[in-house]
PDB file of C-alpha atoms in Angstrom:
ATOM      1  CA  MET A   1     -17.692  49.604 -25.490  1.00  0.00           C
ATOM      2  CA  ASN A   2     -18.355  48.108 -22.258  1.00  0.00           C
ATOM      3  CA  THR A   3     -16.440  43.874 -22.515  1.00  0.00           C
ATOM      4  CA  GLY A   4     -17.015  43.134 -19.658  1.00  0.00           C
ATOM      5  CA  CYS A   5     -13.446  42.287 -18.383  1.00  0.00           C
ATOM      6  CA  ARG A   6     -13.063  41.469 -15.015  1.00  0.00           C
ATOM      7  CA  GLU A   7     -12.061  44.166 -13.239  1.00  0.00           C
ATOM      8  CA  SER A   8      -8.680  44.492 -11.122  1.00  0.00           C
ATOM      9  CA  ALA A   9      -8.535  43.662  -7.403  1.00  0.00           C
ATOM     10  CA  GLY A  10      -7.678  47.146  -6.839  1.00  0.00           C
ATOM     11  CA  GLN A  11     -10.161  49.111  -8.511  1.00  0.00           C
ATOM     12  CA  ARG A  12     -13.396  49.420  -5.972  1.00  0.00           C
ATOM     13  CA  GLY A  13     -17.471  50.460  -7.354  1.00  0.00           C
ATOM     14  CA  PRO A  14     -20.404  48.567  -8.288  1.00  0.00           C
ATOM     15  CA  ALA A  15     -20.446  44.908  -8.335  1.00  0.00           C
ATOM     16  CA  LEU A  16     -21.067  43.563 -12.391  1.00  0.00           C
ATOM     17  CA  PRO A  17     -24.058  41.129 -12.683  1.00  0.00           C
ATOM     18  CA  MET A  18     -23.858  38.138 -12.786  1.00  0.00           C
ATOM     19  CA  VAL A  19     -24.983  37.641 -16.580  1.00  0.00           C
ATOM     20  CA  ARG A  20     -24.747  40.144 -18.612  1.00  0.00           C
ATOM     21  CA  ALA A  21     -25.886  41.071 -22.337  1.00  0.00           C
ATOM     22  CA  HIS A  22     -24.257  43.687 -23.830  1.00  0.00           C
ATOM     23  CA  ARG A  23     -26.626  45.326 -27.667  1.00  0.00           C
ATOM     24  CA  LEU A  24     -26.818  42.030 -28.585  1.00  0.00           C
ATOM     25  CA  ARG A  25     -27.983  41.564 -32.341  1.00  0.00           C
ATOM     26  CA  LYS A  26     -29.287  38.278 -34.139  1.00  0.00           C
ATOM     27  CA  TRP A  27     -30.290  37.959 -37.910  1.00  0.00           C
ATOM     28  CA  TYR A  28     -31.197  34.424 -39.134  1.00  0.00           C
ATOM     29  CA  GLY A  29     -31.026  35.350 -42.516  1.00  0.00           C
ATOM     30  CA  LYS A  30     -33.233  38.309 -43.520  1.00  0.00           C
ATOM     31  CA  VAL A  31     -35.076  38.881 -40.004  1.00  0.00           C
ATOM     32  CA  GLU A  32     -33.625  39.964 -37.424  1.00  0.00           C
ATOM     33  CA  VAL A  33     -34.450  38.188 -34.122  1.00  0.00           C
ATOM     34  CA  LEU A  34     -33.227  40.093 -31.147  1.00  0.00           C
ATOM     35  CA  LYS A  35     -33.278  43.401 -31.745  1.00  0.00           C
ATOM     36  CA  GLY A  36     -29.879  45.423 -29.711  1.00  0.00           C
ATOM     37  CA  VAL A  37     -31.347  43.143 -26.324  1.00  0.00           C
ATOM     38  CA  SER A  38     -29.176  45.141 -22.751  1.00  0.00           C
ATOM     39  CA  LEU A  39     -29.794  42.719 -19.871  1.00  0.00           C
ATOM     40  CA  ASP A  40     -28.033  42.709 -17.044  1.00  0.00           C
ATOM     41  CA  VAL A  41     -28.695  39.908 -14.050  1.00  0.00           C
ATOM     42  CA  ALA A  42     -26.977  40.707 -10.198  1.00  0.00           C
ATOM     43  CA  THR A  43     -25.709  37.720  -8.401  1.00  0.00           C
ATOM     44  CA  GLY A  44     -28.710  35.904  -6.905  1.00  0.00           C
ATOM     45  CA  LYS A  45     -31.280  37.211  -8.552  1.00  0.00           C
ATOM     46  CA  VAL A  46     -34.126  35.409 -11.125  1.00  0.00           C
ATOM     47  CA  VAL A  47     -35.209  36.520 -14.422  1.00  0.00           C
ATOM     48  CA  CYS A  48     -38.458  35.726 -15.900  1.00  0.00           C
ATOM     49  CA  LEU A  49     -38.882  36.688 -19.746  1.00  0.00           C
ATOM     50  CA  ILE A  50     -41.572  36.412 -20.624  1.00  0.00           C
ATOM     51  CA  GLY A  51     -43.433  36.652 -24.585  1.00  0.00           C
ATOM     52  CA  PRO A  52     -45.534  36.357 -27.945  1.00  0.00           C
ATOM     53  CA  SER A  53     -43.586  32.901 -30.141  1.00  0.00           C
ATOM     54  CA  GLY A  54     -41.319  34.542 -32.120  1.00  0.00           C
ATOM     55  CA  ALA A  55     -39.818  37.522 -29.643  1.00  0.00           C
ATOM     56  CA  GLY A  56     -36.630  36.327 -29.434  1.00  0.00           C
ATOM     57  CA  LYS A  57     -36.158  34.385 -26.175  1.00  0.00           C
ATOM     58  CA  SER A  58     -35.375  31.285 -26.379  1.00  0.00           C
ATOM     59  CA  THR A  59     -32.392  33.243 -29.088  1.00  0.00           C
ATOM     60  CA  LEU A  60     -31.716  35.523 -26.152  1.00  0.00           C
ATOM     61  CA  LEU A  61     -30.934  32.503 -23.597  1.00  0.00           C
ATOM     62  CA  ARG A  62     -28.705  30.721 -25.989  1.00  0.00           C
ATOM     63  CA  CYS A  63     -26.063  33.815 -26.989  1.00  0.00           C
ATOM     64  CA  LEU A  64     -26.323  33.700 -22.757  1.00  0.00           C
ATOM     65  CA  ASN A  65     -24.126  30.825 -23.040  1.00  0.00           C
ATOM     66  CA  HIS A  66     -22.701  31.380 -26.946  1.00  0.00           C
ATOM     67  CA  LEU A  67     -24.614  28.437 -27.876  1.00  0.00           C
ATOM     68  CA  GLU A  68     -26.540  31.274 -30.735  1.00  0.00           C
ATOM     69  CA  VAL A  69     -23.411  33.616 -31.833  1.00  0.00           C
ATOM     70  CA  PRO A  70     -24.591  36.451 -31.427  1.00  0.00           C
ATOM     71  CA  ASP A  71     -24.370  39.362 -34.913  1.00  0.00           C
ATOM     72  CA  SER A  72     -23.209  42.481 -32.450  1.00  0.00           C
ATOM     73  CA  GLY A  73     -22.573  43.634 -28.707  1.00  0.00           C
ATOM     74  CA  HIS A  74     -21.338  40.074 -26.071  1.00  0.00           C
ATOM     75  CA  VAL A  75     -22.482  39.036 -22.995  1.00  0.00           C
ATOM     76  CA  SER A  76     -20.224  38.093 -20.234  1.00  0.00           C
ATOM     77  CA  ILE A  77     -20.253  35.515 -17.003  1.00  0.00           C
ATOM     78  CA  GLY A  78     -19.420  37.011 -14.193  1.00  0.00           C
ATOM     79  CA  GLY A  79     -17.303  40.080 -15.290  1.00  0.00           C
ATOM     80  CA  GLU A  80     -15.427  37.309 -18.435  1.00  0.00           C
ATOM     81  CA  MET A  81     -16.561  37.662 -21.753  1.00  0.00           C
ATOM     82  CA  ILE A  82     -18.075  34.855 -23.852  1.00  0.00           C
ATOM     83  CA  GLY A  83     -17.565  33.690 -27.475  1.00  0.00           C
ATOM     84  CA  PHE A  84     -14.951  37.287 -27.657  1.00  0.00           C
ATOM     85  CA  ARG A  85     -11.772  39.519 -26.377  1.00  0.00           C
ATOM     86  CA  GLN A  86     -10.678  42.197 -26.296  1.00  0.00           C
ATOM     87  CA  VAL A  87      -7.106  43.211 -28.844  1.00  0.00           C
ATOM     88  CA  GLY A  88      -7.759  47.085 -28.670  1.00  0.00           C
ATOM     89  CA  ALA A  89     -10.731  48.546 -29.533  1.00  0.00           C
ATOM     90  CA  THR A  90     -11.668  44.920 -31.295  1.00  0.00           C
ATOM     91  CA  LEU A  91     -13.046  42.577 -30.792  1.00  0.00           C
ATOM     92  CA  ARG A  92     -12.087  38.754 -31.765  1.00  0.00           C
ATOM     93  CA  HIS A  93     -13.513  35.444 -31.465  1.00  0.00           C
ATOM     94  CA  ALA A  94     -11.997  33.027 -28.623  1.00  0.00           C
ATOM     95  CA  SER A  95     -10.898  30.536 -28.957  1.00  0.00           C
ATOM     96  CA  GLU A  96     -13.269  27.185 -28.416  1.00  0.00           C
ATOM     97  CA  ARG A  97     -10.896  25.999 -25.714  1.00  0.00           C
ATOM     98  CA  ALA A  98     -12.451  29.480 -23.804  1.00  0.00           C
ATOM     99  CA  ILE A  99     -15.724  30.244 -24.224  1.00  0.00           C
ATOM    100  CA  CYS A 100     -16.134  25.976 -22.789  1.00  0.00           C
ATOM    101  CA  ALA A 101     -13.987  27.468 -20.043  1.00  0.00           C
ATOM    102  CA  ILE A 102     -16.962  29.949 -18.893  1.00  0.00           C
ATOM    103  CA  ARG A 103     -19.724  28.046 -20.978  1.00  0.00           C
ATOM    104  CA  SER A 104     -19.115  25.616 -17.692  1.00  0.00           C
ATOM    105  CA  ASP A 105     -20.552  27.871 -15.774  1.00  0.00           C
ATOM    106  CA  VAL A 106     -23.972  28.116 -16.995  1.00  0.00           C
ATOM    107  CA  GLY A 107     -25.763  25.660 -17.001  1.00  0.00           C
ATOM    108  CA  MET A 108     -28.637  24.587 -19.124  1.00  0.00           C
ATOM    109  CA  VAL A 109     -32.259  23.092 -19.102  1.00  0.00           C
ATOM    110  CA  PHE A 110     -33.634  22.473 -22.412  1.00  0.00           C
ATOM    111  CA  GLN A 111     -37.742  22.252 -23.560  1.00  0.00           C
ATOM    112  CA  ALA A 112     -36.421  18.462 -24.099  1.00  0.00           C
ATOM    113  CA  PHE A 113     -34.600  16.218 -21.705  1.00  0.00           C
ATOM    114  CA  ASN A 114     -31.393  15.596 -23.579  1.00  0.00           C
ATOM    115  CA  LEU A 115     -30.755  11.848 -22.453  1.00  0.00           C
ATOM    116  CA  PHE A 116     -29.052   9.788 -23.030  1.00  0.00           C
ATOM    117  CA  GLU A 117     -31.220   6.744 -23.299  1.00  0.00           C
ATOM    118  CA  HIS A 118     -28.490   4.480 -23.394  1.00  0.00           C
ATOM    119  CA  LEU A 119     -27.238   5.624 -19.427  1.00  0.00           C
ATOM    120  CA  THR A 120     -28.633   5.829 -16.106  1.00  0.00           C
ATOM    121  CA  ALA A 121     -30.410   8.730 -14.558  1.00  0.00           C
ATOM    122  CA  ALA A 122     -26.883   8.792 -12.750  1.00  0.00           C
ATOM    123  CA  GLU A 123     -25.209   8.530 -15.154  1.00  0.00           C
ATOM    124  CA  ASN A 124     -26.538  10.779 -17.411  1.00  0.00           C
ATOM    125  CA  VAL A 125     -25.095  13.419 -13.765  1.00  0.00           C
ATOM    126  CA  MET A 126     -21.871  11.864 -13.639  1.00  0.00           C
ATOM    127  CA  LEU A 127     -20.661  12.120 -17.596  1.00  0.00           C
ATOM    128  CA  ALA A 128     -20.072  15.792 -17.924  1.00  0.00           C
ATOM    129  CA  PRO A 129     -18.555  16.261 -14.148  1.00  0.00           C
ATOM    130  CA  VAL A 130     -15.716  13.764 -15.426  1.00  0.00           C
ATOM    131  CA  MET A 131     -15.249  13.746 -18.605  1.00  0.00           C
ATOM    132  CA  VAL A 132     -15.541  18.181 -18.408  1.00  0.00           C
ATOM    133  CA  ARG A 133     -13.904  19.206 -15.383  1.00  0.00           C
ATOM    134  CA  LYS A 134     -11.908  16.129 -14.226  1.00  0.00           C
ATOM    135  CA  THR A 135     -13.474  14.653 -10.791  1.00  0.00           C
ATOM    136  CA  SER A 136     -12.615  11.117 -10.064  1.00  0.00           C
ATOM    137  CA  ARG A 137     -16.378   8.171 -10.052  1.00  0.00           C
ATOM    138  CA  ALA A 138     -15.798   8.205  -7.410  1.00  0.00           C
ATOM    139  CA  ALA A 139     -16.225  11.330  -6.335  1.00  0.00           C
ATOM    140  CA  ALA A 140     -18.769  12.125  -9.027  1.00  0.00           C
ATOM    141  CA  ARG A 141     -20.669   9.400  -7.803  1.00  0.00           C
ATOM    142  CA  GLU A 142     -20.948  11.527  -3.817  1.00  0.00           C
ATOM    143  CA  ARG A 143     -21.936  14.145  -5.660  1.00  0.00           C
ATOM    144  CA  THR A 144     -24.561  12.922  -8.291  1.00  0.00           C
ATOM    145  CA  GLN A 145     -25.842  11.282  -5.180  1.00  0.00           C
ATOM    146  CA  ARG A 146     -26.762  13.814  -3.777  1.00  0.00           C
ATOM    147  CA  LEU A 147     -27.835  16.010  -6.668  1.00  0.00           C
ATOM    148  CA  LEU A 148     -30.630  13.350  -7.186  1.00  0.00           C
ATOM    149  CA  ASP A 149     -31.727  12.733  -3.600  1.00  0.00           C
ATOM    150  CA  ARG A 150     -32.243  17.518  -3.819  1.00  0.00           C
ATOM    151  CA  VAL A 151     -34.326  16.355  -7.124  1.00  0.00           C
ATOM    152  CA  GLY A 152     -36.165  13.880  -5.101  1.00  0.00           C
ATOM    153  CA  LEU A 153     -34.885  11.136  -7.574  1.00  0.00           C
ATOM    154  CA  GLY A 154     -32.132   8.937  -5.096  1.00  0.00           C
ATOM    155  CA  ALA A 155     -34.236   6.326  -5.267  1.00  0.00           C
ATOM    156  CA  LYS A 156     -34.184   5.830  -8.991  1.00  0.00           C
ATOM    157  CA  SER A 157     -30.809   6.348  -9.644  1.00  0.00           C
ATOM    158  CA  GLU A 158     -30.308   3.415 -11.696  1.00  0.00           C
ATOM    159  CA  ARG A 159     -33.303   3.620 -14.161  1.00  0.00           C
ATOM    160  CA  TYR A 160     -32.994   4.832 -17.995  1.00  0.00           C
ATOM    161  CA  PRO A 161     -34.384   7.858 -18.556  1.00  0.00           C
ATOM    162  CA  LYS A 162     -37.455   5.635 -20.567  1.00  0.00           C
ATOM    163  CA  GLN A 163     -37.862   4.622 -17.147  1.00  0.00           C
ATOM    164  CA  LEU A 164     -38.795   7.583 -15.929  1.00  0.00           C
ATOM    165  CA  SER A 165     -41.858   9.710 -15.914  1.00  0.00           C
ATOM    166  CA  GLY A 166     -41.496  13.417 -18.479  1.00  0.00           C
ATOM    167  CA  GLY A 167     -41.558  14.933 -14.861  1.00  0.00           C
ATOM    168  CA  GLU A 168     -38.720  13.477 -13.687  1.00  0.00           C
ATOM    169  CA  GLN A 169     -36.455  12.316 -16.926  1.00  0.00           C
ATOM    170  CA  GLN A 170     -36.684  16.933 -16.988  1.00  0.00           C
ATOM    171  CA  ARG A 171     -35.153  16.512 -13.168  1.00  0.00           C
ATOM    172  CA  VAL A 172     -32.523  14.780 -13.677  1.00  0.00           C
ATOM    173  CA  ALA A 173     -31.104  16.860 -16.876  1.00  0.00           C
ATOM    174  CA  ILE A 174     -31.610  20.026 -14.273  1.00  0.00           C
ATOM    175  CA  ALA A 175     -29.962  16.963 -11.886  1.00  0.00           C
ATOM    176  CA  ARG A 176     -27.542  16.889 -14.323  1.00  0.00           C
ATOM    177  CA  ALA A 177     -26.482  21.147 -14.448  1.00  0.00           C
ATOM    178  CA  LEU A 178     -26.247  21.480 -11.243  1.00  0.00           C
ATOM    179  CA  ALA A 179     -23.450  18.276 -11.209  1.00  0.00           C
ATOM    180  CA  MET A 180     -21.212  21.062 -13.067  1.00  0.00           C
ATOM    181  CA  ASP A 181     -21.508  23.477 -10.443  1.00  0.00           C
ATOM    182  CA  PRO A 182     -22.718  25.847 -12.482  1.00  0.00           C
ATOM    183  CA  LYS A 183     -22.613  30.199 -11.663  1.00  0.00           C
ATOM    184  CA  VAL A 184     -25.711  30.666 -13.320  1.00  0.00           C
ATOM    185  CA  MET A 185     -29.094  28.432 -14.629  1.00  0.00           C
ATOM    186  CA  LEU A 186     -30.628  28.425 -18.130  1.00  0.00           C
ATOM    187  CA  PHE A 187     -33.935  27.411 -17.768  1.00  0.00           C
ATOM    188  CA  ASP A 188     -36.388  27.643 -21.868  1.00  0.00           C
ATOM    189  CA  GLU A 189     -39.816  26.687 -21.093  1.00  0.00           C
ATOM    190  CA  ALA A 190     -38.507  23.097 -18.822  1.00  0.00           C
ATOM    191  CA  THR A 191     -41.912  22.563 -18.206  1.00  0.00           C
ATOM    192  CA  SER A 192     -43.468  23.492 -21.725  1.00  0.00           C
ATOM    193  CA  ALA A 193     -43.343  19.994 -23.004  1.00  0.00           C
ATOM    194  CA  LEU A 194     -44.713  18.362 -20.155  1.00  0.00           C
ATOM    195  CA  ASP A 195     -47.928  17.321 -19.467  1.00  0.00           C
ATOM    196  CA  PRO A 196     -50.232  18.992 -16.461  1.00  0.00           C
ATOM    197  CA  GLU A 197     -49.719  16.780 -13.793  1.00  0.00           C
ATOM    198  CA  ARG A 198     -46.096  17.114 -14.613  1.00  0.00           C
ATOM    199  CA  VAL A 199     -45.092  21.008 -13.906  1.00  0.00           C
ATOM    200  CA  GLY A 200     -45.436  21.267 -10.363  1.00  0.00           C
ATOM    201  CA  GLU A 201     -42.949  19.114  -9.671  1.00  0.00           C
ATOM    202  CA  VAL A 202     -40.473  20.593 -11.888  1.00  0.00           C
ATOM    203  CA  LEU A 203     -41.276  24.029 -10.794  1.00  0.00           C
ATOM    204  CA  ALA A 204     -40.959  23.012  -7.439  1.00  0.00           C
ATOM    205  CA  VAL A 205     -36.786  21.829  -7.866  1.00  0.00           C
ATOM    206  CA  MET A 206     -36.861  25.581  -9.373  1.00  0.00           C
ATOM    207  CA  ARG A 207     -38.609  27.043  -6.870  1.00  0.00           C
ATOM    208  CA  GLU A 208     -35.524  26.130  -4.792  1.00  0.00           C
ATOM    209  CA  LEU A 209     -33.036  26.579  -6.464  1.00  0.00           C
ATOM    210  CA  ALA A 210     -34.458  30.161  -6.099  1.00  0.00           C
ATOM    211  CA  ASP A 211     -34.897  29.998  -2.239  1.00  0.00           C
ATOM    212  CA  ASP A 212     -30.952  28.843  -2.388  1.00  0.00           C
ATOM    213  CA  GLY A 213     -29.436  31.472  -4.067  1.00  0.00           C
ATOM    214  CA  MET A 214     -29.215  30.529  -8.560  1.00  0.00           C
ATOM    215  CA  THR A 215     -28.367  32.944 -10.261  1.00  0.00           C
ATOM    216  CA  MET A 216     -31.307  32.282 -12.741  1.00  0.00           C
ATOM    217  CA  VAL A 217     -32.737  33.434 -16.178  1.00  0.00           C
ATOM    218  CA  CYS A 218     -35.768  31.550 -17.264  1.00  0.00           C
ATOM    219  CA  VAL A 219     -38.273  31.880 -20.540  1.00  0.00           C
ATOM    220  CA  THR A 220     -40.999  30.719 -19.643  1.00  0.00           C
ATOM    221  CA  HIS A 221     -45.253  30.509 -19.901  1.00  0.00           C
ATOM    222  CA  GLU A 222     -46.003  29.841 -16.468  1.00  0.00           C
ATOM    223  CA  MET A 223     -47.363  33.319 -14.858  1.00  0.00           C
ATOM    224  CA  GLY A 224     -47.632  31.772 -11.238  1.00  0.00           C
ATOM    225  CA  PHE A 225     -43.579  30.666 -12.132  1.00  0.00           C
ATOM    226  CA  ALA A 226     -42.844  34.114 -12.525  1.00  0.00           C
ATOM    227  CA  ARG A 227     -45.345  36.141  -9.629  1.00  0.00           C
ATOM    228  CA  GLU A 228     -44.055  34.187  -6.810  1.00  0.00           C
ATOM    229  CA  VAL A 229     -40.582  32.986  -8.020  1.00  0.00           C
ATOM    230  CA  SER A 230     -38.669  36.127  -9.910  1.00  0.00           C
ATOM    231  CA  ASP A 231     -37.223  38.955  -8.992  1.00  0.00           C
ATOM    232  CA  GLU A 232     -37.913  40.952 -12.660  1.00  0.00           C
ATOM    233  CA  VAL A 233     -40.182  39.937 -15.634  1.00  0.00           C
ATOM    234  CA  VAL A 234     -38.684  41.045 -18.573  1.00  0.00           C
ATOM    235  CA  PHE A 235     -41.765  41.171 -22.142  1.00  0.00           C
ATOM    236  CA  MET A 236     -39.780  40.809 -25.092  1.00  0.00           C
ATOM    237  CA  ALA A 237     -41.652  41.086 -28.585  1.00  0.00           C
ATOM    238  CA  ASP A 238     -40.342  42.042 -31.722  1.00  0.00           C
ATOM    239  CA  GLY A 239     -36.093  40.982 -30.775  1.00  0.00           C
ATOM    240  CA  GLN A 240     -37.428  43.713 -28.304  1.00  0.00           C
ATOM    241  CA  ILE A 241     -37.820  44.200 -24.822  1.00  0.00           C
ATOM    242  CA  VAL A 242     -40.674  46.195 -24.286  1.00  0.00           C
ATOM    243  CA  GLU A 243     -40.951  45.689 -20.741  1.00  0.00           C
ATOM    244  CA  GLN A 244     -39.147  45.490 -17.298  1.00  0.00           C
ATOM    245  CA  GLY A 245     -39.265  45.522 -14.018  1.00  0.00           C
ATOM    246  CA  PRO A 246     -40.770  43.515 -10.558  1.00  0.00           C
ATOM    247  CA  PRO A 247     -43.595  40.743 -11.201  1.00  0.00           C
ATOM    248  CA  GLY A 248     -46.304  42.958  -9.570  1.00  0.00           C
ATOM    249  CA  VAL A 249     -45.599  45.797 -11.664  1.00  0.00           C
ATOM    250  CA  VAL A 250     -44.919  43.755 -15.091  1.00  0.00           C
ATOM    251  CA  LEU A 251     -48.172  41.417 -14.259  1.00  0.00           C
ATOM    252  CA  SER A 252     -50.094  43.217 -12.277  1.00  0.00           C
ATOM    253  CA  ASN A 253     -49.893  47.258 -13.864  1.00  0.00           C
ATOM    254  CA  PRO A 254     -47.395  46.869 -17.183  1.00  0.00           C
ATOM    255  CA  ARG A 255     -47.076  49.876 -18.740  1.00  0.00           C
ATOM    256  CA  GLU A 256     -47.006  48.974 -21.734  1.00  0.00           C
ATOM    257  CA  CYS A 257     -50.000  48.252 -24.263  1.00  0.00           C
ATOM    258  CA  ARG A 258     -48.744  45.543 -26.038  1.00  0.00           C
ATOM    259  CA  THR A 259     -47.319  43.462 -22.306  1.00  0.00           C
ATOM    260  CA  ARG A 260     -51.283  44.591 -21.689  1.00  0.00           C
ATOM    261  CA  GLU A 261     -52.408  42.402 -24.372  1.00  0.00           C
ATOM    262  CA  PHE A 262     -50.196  39.703 -23.807  1.00  0.00           C
ATOM    263  CA  LEU A 263     -51.169  39.694 -20.306  1.00  0.00           C
ATOM    264  CA  SER A 264     -55.051  39.445 -21.508  1.00  0.00           C
ATOM    265  CA  ARG A 265     -54.421  36.249 -23.776  1.00  0.00           C
ATOM    266  CA  GLN A 266     -52.816  34.022 -20.963  1.00  0.00           C
ATOM    267  CA  LEU A 267     -56.223  34.549 -18.628  1.00  0.00           C
TER     268      LEU A 267
END
């Protein structure tokens, strides 16, 4: 079994993927929502997950940082298994401390902004580095300002979420995720809750992250974004990966009938 454990210093061979999902299965009651899904994401690459509602995309994304616990299979981030540890030939559940240590390397942006309404934009971004990383407030404040500048909100750092538009709140959420200096960013339909005129400002930040070499896995219905930014597009349906490959192939010349049917409804 491939456990996703770190290679030894003297071991030669191809670099491990930054994200590796190995034969993930997940049930909700009697419904199997992931049916043995495997996915590798190389360092610095962008993978977009597309597919109909109920395909298992968001469940897969949440399994990548162990917000959902797979019923079988496992995930590794940067060569470290998350949620489990190997004892002999058996996988056992890891401690919450071990899970949190790896999860802190994975930033996640949800459909809902999930900002603390009683905190300013800057305070929302500073919170995790101060509480989790034990970063000094002065250092956290300095980095927060740089991150808010990066997402175009440097002048609004002292505003509260209710004083910001939906697109601005989502950009604060992205800055908050980046404040932990993650190895991987996960985006779960990050633009689906936004008014159409606000979608572009969030996608622009995501494009910039991709250009800067951030490893990203994005569940999205924005086909233009997937075509322009992704290195690989993964089409899911019924809890399985139906087709995957470069965007020019999957989105323009898909092999599978199910992919073609889905894309025809996106026009």
